[in-house]
Amino acid sequence: MYKTFNEIKAALEKGRSVQDILQSYLENIKERKDLNAFLEVFENSAKEQAIAVDEKIKNGTAGRLAGMVIGIKDNLCYKGHKVSAASKILEGFESIYTSTVVERLIAEDAIIIGRLNCDEFAMGASNENSAYGPVRNALNEDYVPGGSSGGTASAVAAQLCTVALGSDTGGSIRQPASFTGTIGLKPTYGRVSRYGLIAYASSFDQIGPIANNVEDIALVTEIIAGGDEFDGTASSKEVPSLTPTPLKQKMKIAYIKETLDTDGVDPEIKERIEQLVNCLRADGHELIPVSFAYIEQMVPTYYVLTTAEASSNLSRFDGVHFGYRSNEAKGVEETYIKSRTEGFGDEVKRRIMAGTFVLSQGYYDAYYTKAQKVRRLIQDRTNEILAQNDFILLPTTPSTAFELNSVKDPIQMYLQDIYTVQANLAGNPAISLPIGKHSNGLPFGLQLIGKHFGEKELLDTSAYLMDFC
Amino acid sequence: MVSEEVKATYEAVIGLEVHAQMLTKTKAYSSDANEYGARPNTNISAITLGHPGTLPKMNKKTIEYAIKLGLALNCEIAENQHFDRKNYYYPDLPKGYQITQDKTPICANGFIDLKMEDGTVKHVGITRIHMEEDTGKSIHDVDVYDSLVDLNRAGTPLLEIVTEPDMRSGDEAYVYLTEIRQLVRYLEICDGNMEEGNLRCDANVSVRKKGSKEFGRRVEVKNMNSMRNVQRAINFEIDRHIEAIENGEEIAQETRSFDAVNLRTISMRTKEDANDYRFFPEPDLQPLHVSQDQIDAIRAEMPVLPKALFEKYTKELKLSEYDANNIISTKPFAEYFEELIKYTKNYKSASNWMNGEVRSYLNQRGATIEEFPIQPGKLAELIELIDNGLVSNSVAGQKLFPVLLEQPNESPKKIAEELNLIQDSDEDSISAVIKEVIKQHPAEAERYKNGEKQLVGFFMGQVMKASGGKADPKSANKLMRQLLEEN
């Protein structure tokens, strides 16, 4: 079992081959098949890669990720491999190109071991919306792993791969990380190219890693980040070395009072955060309580804007050019209706309907335009706090993981995102760190939001907190 | 039928929407080749196909082209703009939306002054110009069972040019399109070929009583694949509207299609079928910022436009409007002329040659000026031979020009000498020829003396024939009259 890349490097030093390491991961995957974390294991291509990387190691030409075994969420394209966004509408669809992130990982000799289950089109907070069955939490199989990157989180927690890529539109990396005791980073919007990520909401989506230590998060982020001619929204800002280094000075951290002074948050989570605040103060850091007036508006704003974008992004799944086409349909109109009706799951349909509604003539201003304005207010307030503080500290989730099939009300499920959507609305980087263990035996995360493109400081502080706590 | 007098009490209100395919090497949002006539579905990458995970990749050339046209049409160029998505389902629209500019067109508030045939100037406002992408092509008449889709055209960059409802007749619309076509060709941003579909036009037509401030019910006409058909379709619509109004019928607000076979319009869809396109800002493309420096740089590189050339030719070179229009008809033709007048100051003659011999040579061969073998310098030498009285205009046209076409690198003067075409202005030798001719035609000489002065033409013909065309017509004419009188 290899929990971190350091362990793999040590094994390689001792003469183990990448093929051996891959084999042990493949065996783990078989053993934990009931997690339903992998939708497909790319056994053949991974083995071919491993042989090639072993050869490179021998020749001294191996890249920085030689020996690392990476799983990718099933919404990332990899040429010649199937990709389905956990939806029936892309059943059997094979990508004809490779996403920028996967290309960059492979260029550094990472092994791509397979595609990981998730909520359909990354829409969900429990990974129960997959057309291919729910993912189970690696720490307790009666519980959900969170979503939408549930397969990603559970696979890392169960050590079915060293690191896995997820995508985070409103918390889809951080919330599952919180539920599975792993670390999950959502980079700054524009830090990582989205080319090859099946879009849910383009102005929110960001690819990021889940791993078992901060070093692995840092290394993978450093490699996948940076400008890309195929993504006009990706920043060409230089990517610094992200390897965590010790803090040079005491920090100033804001924590949002409203996230703690509420019945909505589990008392043990609240208590842990308060304890941490006191510890940090005692260590000489400044911890500043701030107020954030828009907490209640965040989830509605998020859902108006993301569903609007999703309703358009998902138009291409029409049964005409690729993916699932209804056998029943006659004529083009019926092909659209039947293919989409049969191909999409309930949650996806719900969001397409909502998004279509908020963009409709006569409703656009009341919903879409208004939500854009509120988004701007949330951005401004977040930046204002971060102009005076290094980070914002808040819970990742209001509770620990819940049992499978226990949350039935969509609104209740949407409220899972209450503390995570802020970073997506404002575009800031945010990380979930496993700093708590609940009396119910499940882990929970603490969230740190950093300044735009402040991944380096965010990761340095994360490493510090992981040791400190 | 409505009488012409009744018709004259109405006026039409016409606005045009022109789509011009940009002549960029690659598509608007991908590196796929932008070319006409390739085998179906060959210029298609994952981006053009709208595959999951793909994103638009901005072709910056399109911005430059849009600004060029905006400047040529006296528009304001927007400093800040963004792209929008227009959402609708159609098999030739693989993403399910078209990337366009809805709220923030790159150019706005421009105008064009049309020169009408009767010499009047028609001012047409340009509401806006925006960038967008073309769809693929749906083909319904090739396969018996299925409709086919060719996505080569999908993602081709387009400029949509929208006018104010300023035009009043099909003729004005025709002139507008002629000038827009000429402009995009001068700017080299579009082929301007309506038959091939790289320039397309939709017309919004309504009719109202003259003097009325309110607009009549508006109809949109599509599928007119030539400028003449735009003119015809509009004129048909105007008559149809007037007749309906006169008969007390209501005009439906609808989209109509031009039937080029029967030269009429037919209903396509009514307003009730109208789509809600759910426009919203395209989140996959950064908002666009155009700086004043960028605009200035493009302005500095703008070619001379036909309007400026027309002014120069009519005012400075004193050419007729007709001649000037012919010269500026296409950019390469005007460029040849510009080159030619570097070598000769006889502008009138240069223009006559261009619009005469040169054009008929090109027309006969269906060739363009780029394929014309004679360099401007050589043609100027030929003009100079005429100006210096060394060859007559007709000899130059009929004998020298054809040989020069065969030997374009030869000096015209040398050819004229070799072919013995240098004209004779020596009075003695011309007199001898004339005397001989008079001797041979005594009857005609007698009639001339009796007052049939028009017979001078007959004698001139005989003299030119006898001299092999070399006699200088001016001297010959003078001597002829003298000798006939003296005879």
Tab-separated table of C-alpha atoms in Angstrom, chain B residues 63-353:
chain	number	residue	atom	x	y	z
B	63	ILE	CA	-11.102	41.086	-34.268
B	64	GLU	CA	-8.772	42.878	-36.667
B	65	TYR	CA	-11.092	42.193	-39.600
B	66	ALA	CA	-14.119	43.428	-37.682
B	67	ILE	CA	-12.349	46.647	-36.734
B	68	LYS	CA	-11.251	47.192	-40.346
B	69	LEU	CA	-14.812	46.964	-41.573
B	70	GLY	CA	-16.024	49.115	-38.698
B	71	LEU	CA	-13.566	51.853	-39.577
B	72	ALA	CA	-14.472	51.641	-43.267
B	73	LEU	CA	-18.130	52.054	-42.314
B	74	ASN	CA	-17.474	55.010	-39.977
B	75	CYS	CA	-18.397	53.057	-36.850
B	76	GLU	CA	-17.477	53.563	-33.230
B	77	ILE	CA	-15.317	50.673	-32.045
B	78	ALA	CA	-16.292	49.337	-28.620
B	79	GLU	CA	-13.435	49.376	-26.142
B	80	ASN	CA	-14.894	46.651	-23.936
B	81	GLN	CA	-17.014	43.841	-25.188
B	82	HIS	CA	-17.817	40.228	-24.565
B	83	PHE	CA	-19.210	37.290	-26.437
B	84	ASP	CA	-22.626	35.782	-25.863
B	85	ARG	CA	-24.210	32.428	-26.438
B	86	LYS	CA	-27.298	32.111	-28.585
B	87	ASN	CA	-28.941	28.832	-27.611
B	88	TYR	CA	-30.983	26.714	-30.000
B	89	TYR	CA	-31.074	23.176	-31.279
B	90	TYR	CA	-30.257	22.268	-34.850
B	91	PRO	CA	-28.239	19.356	-36.248
B	92	ASP	CA	-25.762	21.673	-37.972
B	93	LEU	CA	-25.060	23.473	-34.672
B	94	PRO	CA	-23.050	20.863	-32.770
B	95	LYS	CA	-22.634	22.749	-29.478
B	96	GLY	CA	-26.321	23.616	-29.248
B	97	TYR	CA	-25.408	27.282	-29.155
B	98	GLN	CA	-23.768	29.822	-31.410
B	99	ILE	CA	-21.043	32.104	-30.090
B	100	THR	CA	-22.010	35.629	-31.072
B	101	GLN	CA	-22.069	39.167	-29.696
B	102	ASP	CA	-25.510	40.122	-28.542
B	103	LYS	CA	-25.195	42.971	-26.065
B	104	THR	CA	-21.808	44.409	-26.991
B	105	PRO	CA	-21.171	44.485	-30.752
B	106	ILE	CA	-17.597	45.362	-31.652
B	107	CYS	CA	-18.717	48.198	-33.984
B	108	ALA	CA	-21.765	50.460	-33.815
B	109	ASN	CA	-23.287	53.710	-35.067
B	110	GLY	CA	-21.693	53.896	-38.488
B	111	PHE	CA	-22.964	54.865	-41.900
B	112	ILE	CA	-22.383	54.478	-45.606
B	113	ASP	CA	-23.227	57.022	-48.299
B	114	LEU	CA	-24.473	55.237	-51.384
B	115	LYS	CA	-24.012	56.810	-54.773
B	116	MET	CA	-27.230	56.187	-56.653
B	117	GLU	CA	-27.390	55.902	-60.426
B	118	ASP	CA	-29.190	59.236	-60.767
B	119	GLY	CA	-26.319	60.969	-58.995
B	120	THR	CA	-28.068	61.401	-55.644
B	121	VAL	CA	-26.472	60.246	-52.426
B	122	LYS	CA	-28.321	57.879	-50.106
B	123	HIS	CA	-27.259	57.895	-46.468
B	124	VAL	CA	-27.677	54.519	-44.759
B	125	GLY	CA	-26.999	54.132	-41.060
B	126	ILE	CA	-25.075	51.092	-39.830
B	127	THR	CA	-26.614	50.045	-36.525
B	128	ARG	CA	-23.971	47.519	-35.600
B	129	ILE	CA	-21.382	45.018	-36.744
B	130	HIS	CA	-20.651	42.001	-34.606
B	131	MET	CA	-18.575	38.846	-34.751
B	132	GLU	CA	-20.064	35.382	-34.645
B	133	GLU	CA	-19.567	31.862	-35.941
B	134	ASP	CA	-21.238	30.142	-38.847
B	135	THR	CA	-23.166	26.897	-38.542
B	136	GLY	CA	-22.528	23.727	-40.501
B	137	LYS	CA	-24.631	22.864	-43.509
B	138	SER	CA	-27.678	20.649	-43.477
B	139	ILE	CA	-28.210	18.909	-46.788
B	140	HIS	CA	-31.697	17.570	-47.376
B	141	ASP	CA	-31.687	16.723	-51.063
B	142	VAL	CA	-28.789	14.317	-51.559
B	143	ASP	CA	-29.750	11.248	-49.584
B	144	VAL	CA	-33.200	9.775	-50.111
B	145	TYR	CA	-33.785	8.761	-46.486
B	146	ASP	CA	-31.660	10.982	-44.299
B	147	SER	CA	-30.643	14.579	-43.996
B	148	LEU	CA	-26.873	14.974	-44.108
B	149	VAL	CA	-24.743	17.370	-42.128
B	150	ASP	CA	-21.428	18.844	-43.258
B	151	LEU	CA	-19.604	20.574	-40.421
B	152	ASN	CA	-16.768	22.062	-42.496
B	153	ARG	CA	-18.489	25.432	-42.362
B	154	ALA	CA	-19.255	25.207	-38.636
B	155	GLY	CA	-17.167	27.748	-36.776
B	156	THR	CA	-16.312	29.846	-39.817
B	157	PRO	CA	-15.956	33.432	-38.579
B	158	LEU	CA	-18.716	35.795	-39.645
B	159	LEU	CA	-19.312	39.498	-39.483
B	160	GLU	CA	-22.942	40.468	-39.225
B	161	ILE	CA	-23.627	43.971	-40.515
B	162	VAL	CA	-26.998	45.423	-39.560
B	163	THR	CA	-28.356	48.629	-41.095
B	164	GLU	CA	-30.871	51.103	-39.830
B	165	PRO	CA	-34.240	50.869	-41.627
B	166	ASP	CA	-33.039	53.604	-43.979
B	167	MET	CA	-33.520	52.132	-47.431
B	168	ARG	CA	-36.671	52.755	-49.409
B	169	SER	CA	-36.456	50.463	-52.441
B	170	GLY	CA	-34.989	47.277	-53.794
B	171	ASP	CA	-32.714	49.409	-55.929
B	172	GLU	CA	-31.200	51.073	-52.878
B	173	ALA	CA	-30.692	47.687	-51.285
B	174	TYR	CA	-28.970	46.539	-54.457
B	175	VAL	CA	-26.587	49.490	-54.446
B	176	TYR	CA	-25.947	48.991	-50.728
B	177	LEU	CA	-24.961	45.375	-51.301
B	178	THR	CA	-22.774	46.334	-54.258
B	179	GLU	CA	-20.886	48.797	-52.116
B	180	ILE	CA	-20.601	46.469	-49.127
B	181	ARG	CA	-19.283	43.757	-51.402
B	182	GLN	CA	-16.779	46.154	-52.933
B	183	LEU	CA	-15.717	47.266	-49.481
B	184	VAL	CA	-15.127	43.801	-48.017
B	185	ARG	CA	-13.186	42.887	-51.129
B	186	TYR	CA	-11.022	46.014	-50.909
B	187	LEU	CA	-10.391	45.220	-47.255
B	188	GLU	CA	-9.658	41.614	-48.240
B	189	ILE	CA	-11.718	40.335	-45.359
B	190	CYS	CA	-14.375	38.450	-47.354
B	191	ASP	CA	-14.703	37.009	-50.864
B	192	GLY	CA	-18.002	38.815	-51.237
B	193	ASN	CA	-19.579	36.104	-53.320
B	194	MET	CA	-23.298	35.717	-52.702
B	195	GLU	CA	-23.629	32.763	-55.035
B	196	GLU	CA	-21.087	30.796	-52.991
B	197	GLY	CA	-22.748	31.955	-49.813
B	198	ASN	CA	-19.803	33.766	-48.302
B	199	LEU	CA	-21.864	36.951	-48.397
B	200	ARG	CA	-25.480	36.487	-47.351
B	201	CYS	CA	-28.305	38.911	-46.887
B	202	ASP	CA	-31.597	38.951	-45.013
B	203	ALA	CA	-33.993	41.825	-45.597
B	204	ASN	CA	-36.501	43.369	-43.230
B	205	VAL	CA	-39.263	44.972	-45.234
B	206	SER	CA	-42.304	46.964	-44.245
B	207	VAL	CA	-44.504	49.456	-46.028
B	208	ARG	CA	-46.311	52.576	-44.827
B	209	LYS	CA	-48.159	55.558	-46.210
B	210	LYS	CA	-45.822	58.350	-47.168
B	211	GLY	CA	-45.558	60.874	-44.383
B	212	SER	CA	-46.467	58.351	-41.727
B	213	LYS	CA	-44.141	58.205	-38.744
B	214	GLU	CA	-45.122	54.715	-37.717
B	215	PHE	CA	-43.679	51.606	-39.251
B	216	GLY	CA	-45.830	49.030	-40.959
B	217	ARG	CA	-45.812	45.330	-40.042
B	218	ARG	CA	-42.368	43.957	-40.734
B	219	VAL	CA	-41.486	40.842	-42.682
B	220	GLU	CA	-38.072	39.213	-42.833
B	221	VAL	CA	-36.996	37.726	-46.157
B	222	LYS	CA	-34.267	35.084	-46.335
B	223	ASN	CA	-32.544	32.825	-48.848
B	224	MET	CA	-31.713	35.338	-51.541
B	225	ASN	CA	-28.553	34.071	-53.142
B	226	SER	CA	-27.677	36.985	-55.394
B	227	MET	CA	-27.829	40.757	-55.216
B	228	ARG	CA	-30.389	40.822	-58.014
B	229	ASN	CA	-32.542	38.420	-56.064
B	230	VAL	CA	-32.390	40.657	-53.014
B	231	GLN	CA	-33.617	43.494	-55.197
B	232	ARG	CA	-36.336	41.322	-56.724
B	233	ALA	CA	-37.445	39.881	-53.400
B	234	ILE	CA	-37.733	43.326	-51.833
B	235	ASN	CA	-39.636	44.739	-54.759
B	236	PHE	CA	-41.941	41.731	-54.690
B	237	GLU	CA	-42.532	42.205	-50.967
B	238	ILE	CA	-43.253	45.918	-51.362
B	239	ASP	CA	-45.886	45.216	-54.001
B	240	ARG	CA	-47.346	42.378	-51.959
B	241	HIS	CA	-47.631	44.571	-48.873
B	242	ILE	CA	-49.218	47.484	-50.721
B	243	GLU	CA	-51.713	45.206	-52.387
B	244	ALA	CA	-52.597	43.578	-49.071
B	245	ILE	CA	-53.043	46.922	-47.365
B	246	GLU	CA	-55.163	48.218	-50.243
B	247	ASN	CA	-57.323	45.105	-50.012
B	248	GLY	CA	-57.725	45.629	-46.293
B	249	GLU	CA	-55.765	42.495	-45.445
B	250	GLU	CA	-53.453	42.168	-42.502
B	251	ILE	CA	-49.777	41.515	-43.058
B	252	ALA	CA	-48.483	38.700	-40.915
B	253	GLN	CA	-45.296	39.276	-38.985
B	254	GLU	CA	-43.309	36.387	-40.366
B	255	THR	CA	-40.169	35.129	-42.000
B	256	ARG	CA	-40.397	34.495	-45.711
B	257	SER	CA	-38.145	32.719	-48.141
B	258	PHE	CA	-37.351	33.874	-51.671
B	259	ASP	CA	-38.247	31.407	-54.377
B	260	ALA	CA	-35.696	32.120	-57.096
B	261	VAL	CA	-37.510	30.014	-59.670
B	262	ASN	CA	-40.859	31.762	-59.473
B	263	LEU	CA	-39.369	35.077	-58.302
B	264	ARG	CA	-41.662	35.407	-55.314
B	265	THR	CA	-41.512	35.011	-51.553
B	266	ILE	CA	-43.197	32.271	-49.565
B	267	SER	CA	-43.948	32.016	-45.863
B	268	MET	CA	-41.370	30.079	-43.797
B	269	ARG	CA	-42.488	30.610	-40.215
B	270	THR	CA	-44.587	33.001	-38.221
B	271	LYS	CA	-43.695	34.865	-35.075
B	272	GLU	CA	-45.425	32.277	-32.912
B	273	ASP	CA	-42.675	29.795	-33.806
B	274	ALA	CA	-40.005	32.233	-32.676
B	275	ASN	CA	-37.242	30.809	-30.491
B	276	ASP	CA	-36.251	32.151	-27.111
B	277	TYR	CA	-32.503	32.114	-27.682
B	278	ARG	CA	-31.637	32.615	-23.999
B	279	PHE	CA	-28.637	34.827	-24.740
B	280	PHE	CA	-26.114	35.077	-21.923
B	281	PRO	CA	-22.417	35.981	-21.705
B	282	GLU	CA	-20.137	33.242	-23.089
B	283	PRO	CA	-18.196	32.108	-20.007
B	284	ASP	CA	-15.546	30.265	-22.014
B	285	LEU	CA	-14.100	33.401	-23.612
B	286	GLN	CA	-12.530	36.308	-21.806
B	287	PRO	CA	-14.171	39.682	-22.261
B	288	LEU	CA	-12.428	41.525	-25.060
B	289	HIS	CA	-10.594	44.773	-24.615
B	290	VAL	CA	-9.673	46.807	-27.695
B	291	SER	CA	-7.210	49.609	-27.067
B	292	GLN	CA	-7.000	52.886	-28.957
B	293	ASP	CA	-3.453	51.897	-29.981
B	294	GLN	CA	-4.774	48.739	-31.536
B	295	ILE	CA	-7.415	50.685	-33.451
B	296	ASP	CA	-4.849	53.249	-34.593
B	297	ALA	CA	-2.496	50.511	-35.801
B	298	ILE	CA	-5.291	48.951	-37.841
B	299	ARG	CA	-6.316	52.328	-39.195
B	300	ALA	CA	-2.743	52.963	-40.327
B	301	GLU	CA	-2.741	49.720	-42.287
B	302	MET	CA	-6.073	50.293	-44.014
B	303	PRO	CA	-5.879	50.171	-47.810
B	304	VAL	CA	-7.160	53.127	-49.842
B	305	LEU	CA	-10.889	52.570	-50.142
B	306	PRO	CA	-12.943	52.842	-53.345
B	307	LYS	CA	-14.646	56.026	-52.209
B	308	ALA	CA	-11.324	57.842	-51.805
B	309	LEU	CA	-10.131	56.577	-55.166
B	310	PHE	CA	-13.344	57.745	-56.804
B	311	GLU	CA	-12.810	61.211	-55.368
B	312	LYS	CA	-9.244	61.280	-56.577
B	313	TYR	CA	-10.095	60.106	-60.079
B	314	THR	CA	-13.001	62.463	-60.634
B	315	LYS	CA	-11.540	65.510	-58.893
B	316	GLU	CA	-7.784	65.295	-59.408
B	317	LEU	CA	-7.518	63.222	-62.566
B	318	LYS	CA	-10.691	64.698	-64.060
B	319	LEU	CA	-12.038	61.347	-65.183
B	320	SER	CA	-15.753	60.959	-65.733
B	321	GLU	CA	-17.733	59.350	-62.917
B	322	TYR	CA	-18.470	56.483	-65.257
B	323	ASP	CA	-14.803	55.870	-65.992
B	324	ALA	CA	-13.851	56.271	-62.337
B	325	ASN	CA	-16.466	53.745	-61.274
B	326	ASN	CA	-15.183	51.265	-63.809
B	327	ILE	CA	-11.610	51.659	-62.604
B	328	ILE	CA	-12.484	51.168	-58.948
B	329	SER	CA	-14.785	48.221	-59.601
B	330	THR	CA	-12.258	45.863	-58.081
B	331	LYS	CA	-9.229	46.521	-55.948
B	332	PRO	CA	-6.668	44.773	-58.209
B	333	PHE	CA	-8.011	46.674	-61.223
B	334	ALA	CA	-7.652	49.974	-59.385
B	335	GLU	CA	-4.210	48.940	-58.195
B	336	TYR	CA	-3.145	48.309	-61.805
B	337	PHE	CA	-4.438	51.712	-62.745
B	338	GLU	CA	-2.599	53.308	-59.829
B	339	GLU	CA	0.581	51.681	-61.072
B	340	LEU	CA	-0.124	52.740	-64.670
B	341	ILE	CA	-0.509	56.420	-63.799
B	342	LYS	CA	2.900	56.386	-62.208
B	343	TYR	CA	4.251	56.031	-65.748
B	344	THR	CA	1.884	58.247	-67.726
B	345	LYS	CA	0.172	61.516	-66.998
B	346	ASN	CA	-2.373	60.978	-69.761
B	347	TYR	CA	-5.031	59.823	-67.279
B	348	LYS	CA	-7.877	59.950	-69.738
B	349	SER	CA	-6.037	57.736	-72.180
B	350	ALA	CA	-4.899	55.415	-69.386
B	351	SER	CA	-8.493	55.086	-68.209
B	352	ASN	CA	-9.717	54.498	-71.793
B	353	TRP	CA	-7.203	51.726	-72.276
